[in-house]
Short mmCIF file of N, CA and C in Angstrom, two decimals:
data_model
loop_
_atom_site.label_atom_id
_atom_site.label_comp_id
_atom_site.label_asym_id
_atom_site.label_seq_id
_atom_site.Cartn_x
_atom_site.Cartn_y
_atom_site.Cartn_z
N VAL A 15 -101.55 54.57 107.51
CA VAL A 15 -101.67 53.25 107.98
C VAL A 15 -100.66 52.39 107.34
N ILE A 16 -99.73 51.88 108.10
CA ILE A 16 -98.76 50.95 107.62
C ILE A 16 -98.82 49.66 108.36
N SER A 17 -99.34 48.66 107.65
CA SER A 17 -99.75 47.36 108.41
C SER A 17 -98.59 46.68 109.12
N THR A 18 -97.39 47.07 108.77
CA THR A 18 -96.29 46.38 109.45
C THR A 18 -95.50 47.28 110.43
N PHE A 19 -96.14 48.40 110.72
CA PHE A 19 -95.51 49.42 111.55
C PHE A 19 -96.52 50.08 112.51
N MET A 20 -97.37 51.02 111.99
CA MET A 20 -98.21 51.69 112.91
C MET A 20 -99.37 52.31 112.23
N ILE A 21 -100.29 52.99 112.99
CA ILE A 21 -101.43 53.68 112.55
C ILE A 21 -101.28 55.08 113.04
N GLN A 22 -101.24 56.12 112.16
CA GLN A 22 -100.95 57.41 112.59
C GLN A 22 -102.28 58.25 112.50
N GLY A 23 -102.46 59.14 113.44
CA GLY A 23 -103.68 59.98 113.39
C GLY A 23 -103.39 61.37 113.91
N GLY A 24 -104.36 62.23 113.82
CA GLY A 24 -104.25 63.64 114.41
C GLY A 24 -103.49 64.42 113.31
N GLY A 25 -103.67 65.75 113.49
CA GLY A 25 -102.86 66.72 112.64
C GLY A 25 -103.54 67.11 111.32
N TYR A 26 -104.26 66.19 110.72
CA TYR A 26 -104.90 66.35 109.35
C TYR A 26 -106.32 65.97 109.43
N ASN A 27 -107.16 66.62 108.62
CA ASN A 27 -108.55 66.14 108.51
C ASN A 27 -108.62 65.06 107.43
N SER A 28 -109.75 64.49 107.11
CA SER A 28 -109.89 63.44 106.19
C SER A 28 -109.51 63.87 104.71
N ALA A 29 -109.48 65.20 104.48
CA ALA A 29 -109.09 65.70 103.17
C ALA A 29 -107.59 65.94 103.20
N MET A 30 -106.81 65.58 104.18
CA MET A 30 -105.44 65.80 104.39
C MET A 30 -105.00 67.24 104.32
N VAL A 31 -105.92 68.02 104.98
CA VAL A 31 -105.58 69.45 105.22
C VAL A 31 -105.13 69.59 106.65
N GLU A 32 -104.02 70.20 106.88
CA GLU A 32 -103.42 70.30 108.16
C GLU A 32 -104.33 71.13 109.17
N ALA A 33 -104.51 70.63 110.32
CA ALA A 33 -105.30 71.22 111.37
C ALA A 33 -104.46 72.34 112.08
N ALA A 34 -105.14 73.35 112.63
CA ALA A 34 -104.50 74.34 113.43
C ALA A 34 -103.98 73.60 114.82
N THR A 35 -102.86 73.90 115.24
CA THR A 35 -102.39 73.30 116.44
C THR A 35 -101.75 74.35 117.39
N ARG A 36 -101.36 73.94 118.59
CA ARG A 36 -100.69 74.70 119.46
C ARG A 36 -99.19 74.59 119.25
N ALA A 37 -98.42 75.20 120.06
CA ALA A 37 -96.95 75.18 119.96
C ALA A 37 -96.45 73.66 120.18
N PRO A 38 -95.39 73.32 119.55
CA PRO A 38 -94.86 71.97 119.77
C PRO A 38 -94.38 71.78 121.20
N ILE A 39 -94.39 70.50 121.61
CA ILE A 39 -94.02 70.18 122.95
C ILE A 39 -92.60 69.66 123.08
N LYS A 40 -92.06 69.63 124.22
CA LYS A 40 -90.74 69.08 124.52
C LYS A 40 -90.72 67.70 124.41
N LEU A 41 -89.73 67.02 123.71
CA LEU A 41 -89.65 65.62 123.61
C LEU A 41 -89.39 65.01 124.99
N GLU A 42 -90.16 63.89 125.40
CA GLU A 42 -89.96 63.21 126.63
C GLU A 42 -89.95 61.74 126.36
N SER A 43 -89.05 61.41 125.47
CA SER A 43 -88.98 59.91 125.08
C SER A 43 -88.27 59.02 125.98
N VAL A 44 -87.42 59.67 126.90
CA VAL A 44 -86.63 58.77 127.88
C VAL A 44 -87.52 58.85 129.10
N ASN A 45 -88.67 58.09 129.13
CA ASN A 45 -89.53 58.10 130.18
C ASN A 45 -89.81 56.73 130.74
N GLY A 46 -89.11 55.74 130.28
CA GLY A 46 -89.27 54.35 130.77
C GLY A 46 -90.42 53.54 130.12
N LEU A 47 -91.11 54.24 129.06
CA LEU A 47 -92.05 53.51 128.29
C LEU A 47 -91.51 53.09 126.95
N SER A 48 -91.99 52.07 126.37
CA SER A 48 -91.56 51.63 125.16
C SER A 48 -92.50 51.58 123.99
N ASN A 49 -92.07 51.68 122.86
CA ASN A 49 -92.90 51.60 121.59
C ASN A 49 -93.24 50.07 121.28
N VAL A 50 -93.89 49.47 122.10
CA VAL A 50 -94.27 48.05 121.88
C VAL A 50 -95.77 48.11 121.27
N ARG A 51 -96.10 46.88 120.76
CA ARG A 51 -97.39 46.76 120.12
C ARG A 51 -98.51 47.30 121.10
N GLY A 52 -99.36 48.17 120.64
CA GLY A 52 -100.41 48.80 121.46
C GLY A 52 -99.99 50.13 122.15
N ALA A 53 -98.80 50.47 122.16
CA ALA A 53 -98.25 51.71 122.76
C ALA A 53 -98.77 52.86 121.87
N ILE A 54 -99.07 53.91 122.46
CA ILE A 54 -99.47 55.20 121.69
C ILE A 54 -98.36 56.21 121.98
N ALA A 55 -97.78 56.73 120.84
CA ALA A 55 -96.68 57.66 121.07
C ALA A 55 -96.97 58.98 120.18
N MET A 56 -96.21 60.07 120.52
CA MET A 56 -96.35 61.25 119.76
C MET A 56 -95.38 61.19 118.51
N ALA A 57 -96.09 61.57 117.30
CA ALA A 57 -95.42 61.65 116.13
C ALA A 57 -94.74 63.08 116.03
N ARG A 58 -93.70 63.18 115.28
CA ARG A 58 -93.04 64.44 115.22
C ARG A 58 -92.26 64.52 113.94
N ARG A 59 -91.74 65.74 113.65
CA ARG A 59 -90.83 65.92 112.54
C ARG A 59 -89.43 65.48 112.87
N SER A 60 -88.44 65.73 112.07
CA SER A 60 -87.00 65.36 112.31
C SER A 60 -86.51 66.08 113.55
N GLU A 61 -87.08 67.29 113.82
CA GLU A 61 -86.66 68.10 114.99
C GLU A 61 -87.18 67.39 116.24
N PRO A 62 -86.34 67.04 117.23
CA PRO A 62 -86.90 66.32 118.45
C PRO A 62 -88.08 66.96 119.15
N ASN A 63 -88.07 68.29 119.22
CA ASN A 63 -89.04 69.03 120.05
C ASN A 63 -90.15 69.51 119.05
N SER A 64 -90.64 68.79 118.19
CA SER A 64 -91.60 69.27 117.17
C SER A 64 -93.00 68.56 117.22
N ALA A 65 -93.19 67.72 118.17
CA ALA A 65 -94.60 66.99 118.29
C ALA A 65 -95.59 68.06 118.76
N ASN A 66 -96.85 67.90 118.13
CA ASN A 66 -97.92 68.72 118.59
C ASN A 66 -99.16 67.92 118.64
N SER A 67 -99.85 67.57 117.48
CA SER A 67 -101.14 66.98 117.57
C SER A 67 -101.19 65.57 116.89
N GLN A 68 -100.13 65.19 116.33
CA GLN A 68 -100.08 63.83 115.71
C GLN A 68 -99.57 62.71 116.70
N PHE A 69 -100.11 61.54 116.53
CA PHE A 69 -99.80 60.43 117.34
C PHE A 69 -99.83 59.12 116.52
N PHE A 70 -99.37 58.10 117.04
CA PHE A 70 -99.50 56.80 116.35
C PHE A 70 -99.67 55.74 117.34
N ILE A 71 -100.25 54.71 116.85
CA ILE A 71 -100.50 53.42 117.53
C ILE A 71 -99.56 52.42 116.98
N ASN A 72 -98.71 51.85 117.73
CA ASN A 72 -97.78 50.82 117.32
C ASN A 72 -98.51 49.52 117.18
N VAL A 73 -98.55 48.95 115.92
CA VAL A 73 -99.19 47.74 115.66
C VAL A 73 -98.32 46.51 115.69
N VAL A 74 -97.03 46.74 115.81
CA VAL A 74 -95.99 45.73 116.14
C VAL A 74 -95.04 46.29 117.15
N ASP A 75 -94.18 45.57 117.68
CA ASP A 75 -93.10 46.15 118.57
C ASP A 75 -92.14 46.99 117.69
N ASN A 76 -91.97 48.17 118.09
CA ASN A 76 -91.06 49.12 117.44
C ASN A 76 -90.10 49.74 118.40
N VAL A 77 -89.43 48.89 119.13
CA VAL A 77 -88.52 49.40 120.23
C VAL A 77 -87.41 50.32 119.66
N ARG A 78 -87.13 50.08 118.38
CA ARG A 78 -86.11 51.03 117.68
C ARG A 78 -86.48 52.46 117.87
N LEU A 79 -87.81 52.78 118.10
CA LEU A 79 -88.27 54.12 118.22
C LEU A 79 -88.12 54.68 119.60
N ASP A 80 -87.65 53.86 120.58
CA ASP A 80 -87.51 54.37 121.93
C ASP A 80 -86.44 55.34 122.03
N GLY A 81 -86.62 56.28 122.89
CA GLY A 81 -85.52 57.26 123.24
C GLY A 81 -84.59 56.57 124.19
N THR A 82 -83.28 56.90 124.17
CA THR A 82 -82.34 56.30 125.08
C THR A 82 -81.47 57.38 125.68
N ASN A 83 -80.78 57.11 126.69
CA ASN A 83 -79.86 58.10 127.29
C ASN A 83 -78.51 58.28 126.52
N ALA A 84 -78.45 57.37 125.48
CA ALA A 84 -77.26 57.43 124.69
C ALA A 84 -77.33 58.32 123.43
N GLY A 85 -78.33 59.23 123.49
CA GLY A 85 -78.37 60.24 122.49
C GLY A 85 -79.45 59.89 121.36
N VAL A 86 -80.18 58.81 121.48
CA VAL A 86 -81.24 58.55 120.53
C VAL A 86 -82.47 59.32 120.94
N ASP A 87 -82.96 60.19 120.10
CA ASP A 87 -84.03 61.01 120.45
C ASP A 87 -85.35 60.23 120.71
N GLY A 88 -85.73 59.30 119.80
CA GLY A 88 -86.87 58.50 119.86
C GLY A 88 -88.25 59.27 119.78
N TYR A 89 -89.26 58.51 120.10
CA TYR A 89 -90.62 58.94 120.05
C TYR A 89 -91.35 58.67 121.41
N ALA A 90 -91.87 59.70 121.95
CA ALA A 90 -92.47 59.63 123.36
C ALA A 90 -93.66 58.86 123.39
N VAL A 91 -93.68 57.67 124.18
CA VAL A 91 -94.90 56.97 124.39
C VAL A 91 -95.65 57.64 125.59
N PHE A 92 -96.94 57.80 125.35
CA PHE A 92 -97.70 58.49 126.44
C PHE A 92 -98.93 57.62 126.85
N GLY A 93 -99.24 56.59 126.17
CA GLY A 93 -100.40 55.81 126.51
C GLY A 93 -100.31 54.36 125.90
N LYS A 94 -101.46 53.69 126.04
CA LYS A 94 -101.44 52.31 125.39
C LYS A 94 -102.94 51.98 125.23
N VAL A 95 -103.13 51.15 124.15
CA VAL A 95 -104.56 50.63 123.92
C VAL A 95 -104.70 49.50 124.90
N VAL A 96 -105.71 49.67 125.82
CA VAL A 96 -106.07 48.65 126.83
C VAL A 96 -107.23 47.87 126.36
N THR A 97 -108.04 48.30 125.68
CA THR A 97 -109.13 47.46 125.00
C THR A 97 -109.29 47.98 123.57
N GLY A 98 -109.59 47.06 122.67
CA GLY A 98 -109.80 47.43 121.27
C GLY A 98 -108.61 47.21 120.40
N MET A 99 -107.61 46.54 120.75
CA MET A 99 -106.54 46.27 119.83
C MET A 99 -107.01 45.50 118.58
N ALA A 100 -108.05 44.75 118.72
CA ALA A 100 -108.64 44.03 117.59
C ALA A 100 -109.02 45.12 116.56
N VAL A 101 -109.61 46.14 116.94
CA VAL A 101 -110.02 47.29 116.07
C VAL A 101 -108.75 47.80 115.27
N ALA A 102 -107.67 48.03 116.06
CA ALA A 102 -106.41 48.50 115.44
C ALA A 102 -105.94 47.44 114.36
N ASP A 103 -106.14 46.15 114.69
CA ASP A 103 -105.74 45.23 113.68
C ASP A 103 -106.61 45.20 112.44
N LEU A 104 -107.90 45.59 112.56
CA LEU A 104 -108.68 45.84 111.44
C LEU A 104 -108.26 46.98 110.63
N ILE A 105 -107.98 48.15 111.33
CA ILE A 105 -107.56 49.35 110.65
C ILE A 105 -106.25 49.11 109.89
N LYS A 106 -105.27 48.36 110.47
CA LYS A 106 -103.96 48.18 109.82
C LYS A 106 -104.13 47.47 108.53
N ALA A 107 -105.27 46.82 108.36
CA ALA A 107 -105.48 46.01 107.02
C ALA A 107 -106.25 46.71 106.00
N VAL A 108 -106.69 47.91 106.26
CA VAL A 108 -107.54 48.71 105.22
C VAL A 108 -106.65 49.03 103.99
N PRO A 109 -107.33 49.17 102.89
CA PRO A 109 -106.62 49.55 101.56
C PRO A 109 -106.24 50.99 101.81
N THR A 110 -105.09 51.39 101.26
CA THR A 110 -104.51 52.77 101.35
C THR A 110 -104.24 53.26 99.95
N LYS A 111 -104.01 54.58 99.96
CA LYS A 111 -103.76 55.28 98.53
C LYS A 111 -102.75 56.45 98.94
N THR A 112 -102.33 57.06 97.90
CA THR A 112 -101.50 58.20 97.96
C THR A 112 -102.40 59.37 97.72
N VAL A 113 -102.28 60.44 98.59
CA VAL A 113 -103.01 61.72 98.46
C VAL A 113 -101.97 62.77 98.45
N GLY A 114 -101.68 63.41 97.39
CA GLY A 114 -100.66 64.43 97.26
C GLY A 114 -99.32 63.89 97.70
N ASP A 115 -98.75 64.49 98.74
CA ASP A 115 -97.49 64.00 99.22
C ASP A 115 -97.60 62.97 100.32
N PHE A 116 -98.87 62.48 100.57
CA PHE A 116 -98.95 61.50 101.67
C PHE A 116 -99.30 60.17 101.05
N ALA A 117 -98.44 59.15 101.55
CA ALA A 117 -98.71 57.79 101.13
C ALA A 117 -99.34 57.07 102.27
N ASP A 118 -99.95 55.91 101.97
CA ASP A 118 -100.54 55.05 102.99
C ASP A 118 -101.76 55.70 103.70
N VAL A 119 -102.50 56.53 103.02
CA VAL A 119 -103.72 57.19 103.44
C VAL A 119 -104.92 56.17 103.21
N PRO A 120 -105.77 55.91 104.25
CA PRO A 120 -106.84 55.01 104.03
C PRO A 120 -107.74 55.43 102.86
N VAL A 121 -108.19 54.50 102.00
CA VAL A 121 -109.17 54.84 101.01
C VAL A 121 -110.26 55.45 101.56
N THR A 122 -110.93 54.81 102.53
CA THR A 122 -112.00 55.30 103.28
C THR A 122 -111.62 55.93 104.55
N PRO A 123 -111.85 57.19 104.89
CA PRO A 123 -111.34 57.82 106.16
C PRO A 123 -111.81 57.03 107.36
N ILE A 124 -110.82 56.94 108.35
CA ILE A 124 -111.08 56.28 109.60
C ILE A 124 -111.08 57.40 110.65
N VAL A 125 -112.17 57.45 111.44
CA VAL A 125 -112.34 58.41 112.45
C VAL A 125 -112.44 57.78 113.82
N ILE A 126 -111.61 58.31 114.80
CA ILE A 126 -111.79 57.87 116.18
C ILE A 126 -112.93 58.60 116.75
N THR A 127 -113.99 57.91 117.27
CA THR A 127 -115.19 58.46 117.74
C THR A 127 -115.10 58.69 119.28
N SER A 128 -114.30 57.90 119.89
CA SER A 128 -114.17 58.04 121.43
C SER A 128 -112.88 57.53 121.91
N ALA A 129 -112.34 58.14 122.96
CA ALA A 129 -111.14 57.56 123.70
C ALA A 129 -111.35 58.02 125.05
N SER A 130 -110.75 57.37 126.00
CA SER A 130 -110.86 57.63 127.36
C SER A 130 -109.58 57.46 128.08
N GLN A 131 -109.47 58.06 129.24
CA GLN A 131 -108.26 57.98 130.09
C GLN A 131 -108.69 57.10 131.29
N THR A 132 -107.79 56.11 131.55
CA THR A 132 -107.96 55.28 132.72
C THR A 132 -106.88 55.58 133.73
N GLN A 133 -107.09 55.31 135.03
CA GLN A 133 -106.10 55.55 135.90
C GLN A 133 -105.56 54.21 136.51
#
């Protein structure tokens, strides 16, 4: 959780043990969607085609993370928060700590209990 940037989830349990995942997916960041406040995007390593189960919710506009046709790989937006951004604002304000190599880990684990897809 970085209050001036994003809330990241997936990939690790509350003890910061990496979860089993499937193979990484192809980067699709040049899709017309932007990393604006409330947008949900795939997290990845430095390799563009390395995203698998981690995602982040942008809590501010982060258009610098958008992919471009000019060779900027970016981060692929695949959804948006349509209700509940006030909850994201509460999450971005929680106290954090360092756990091993991980900085900005919430002191109290935060768990998503439901999410849904709308058409």
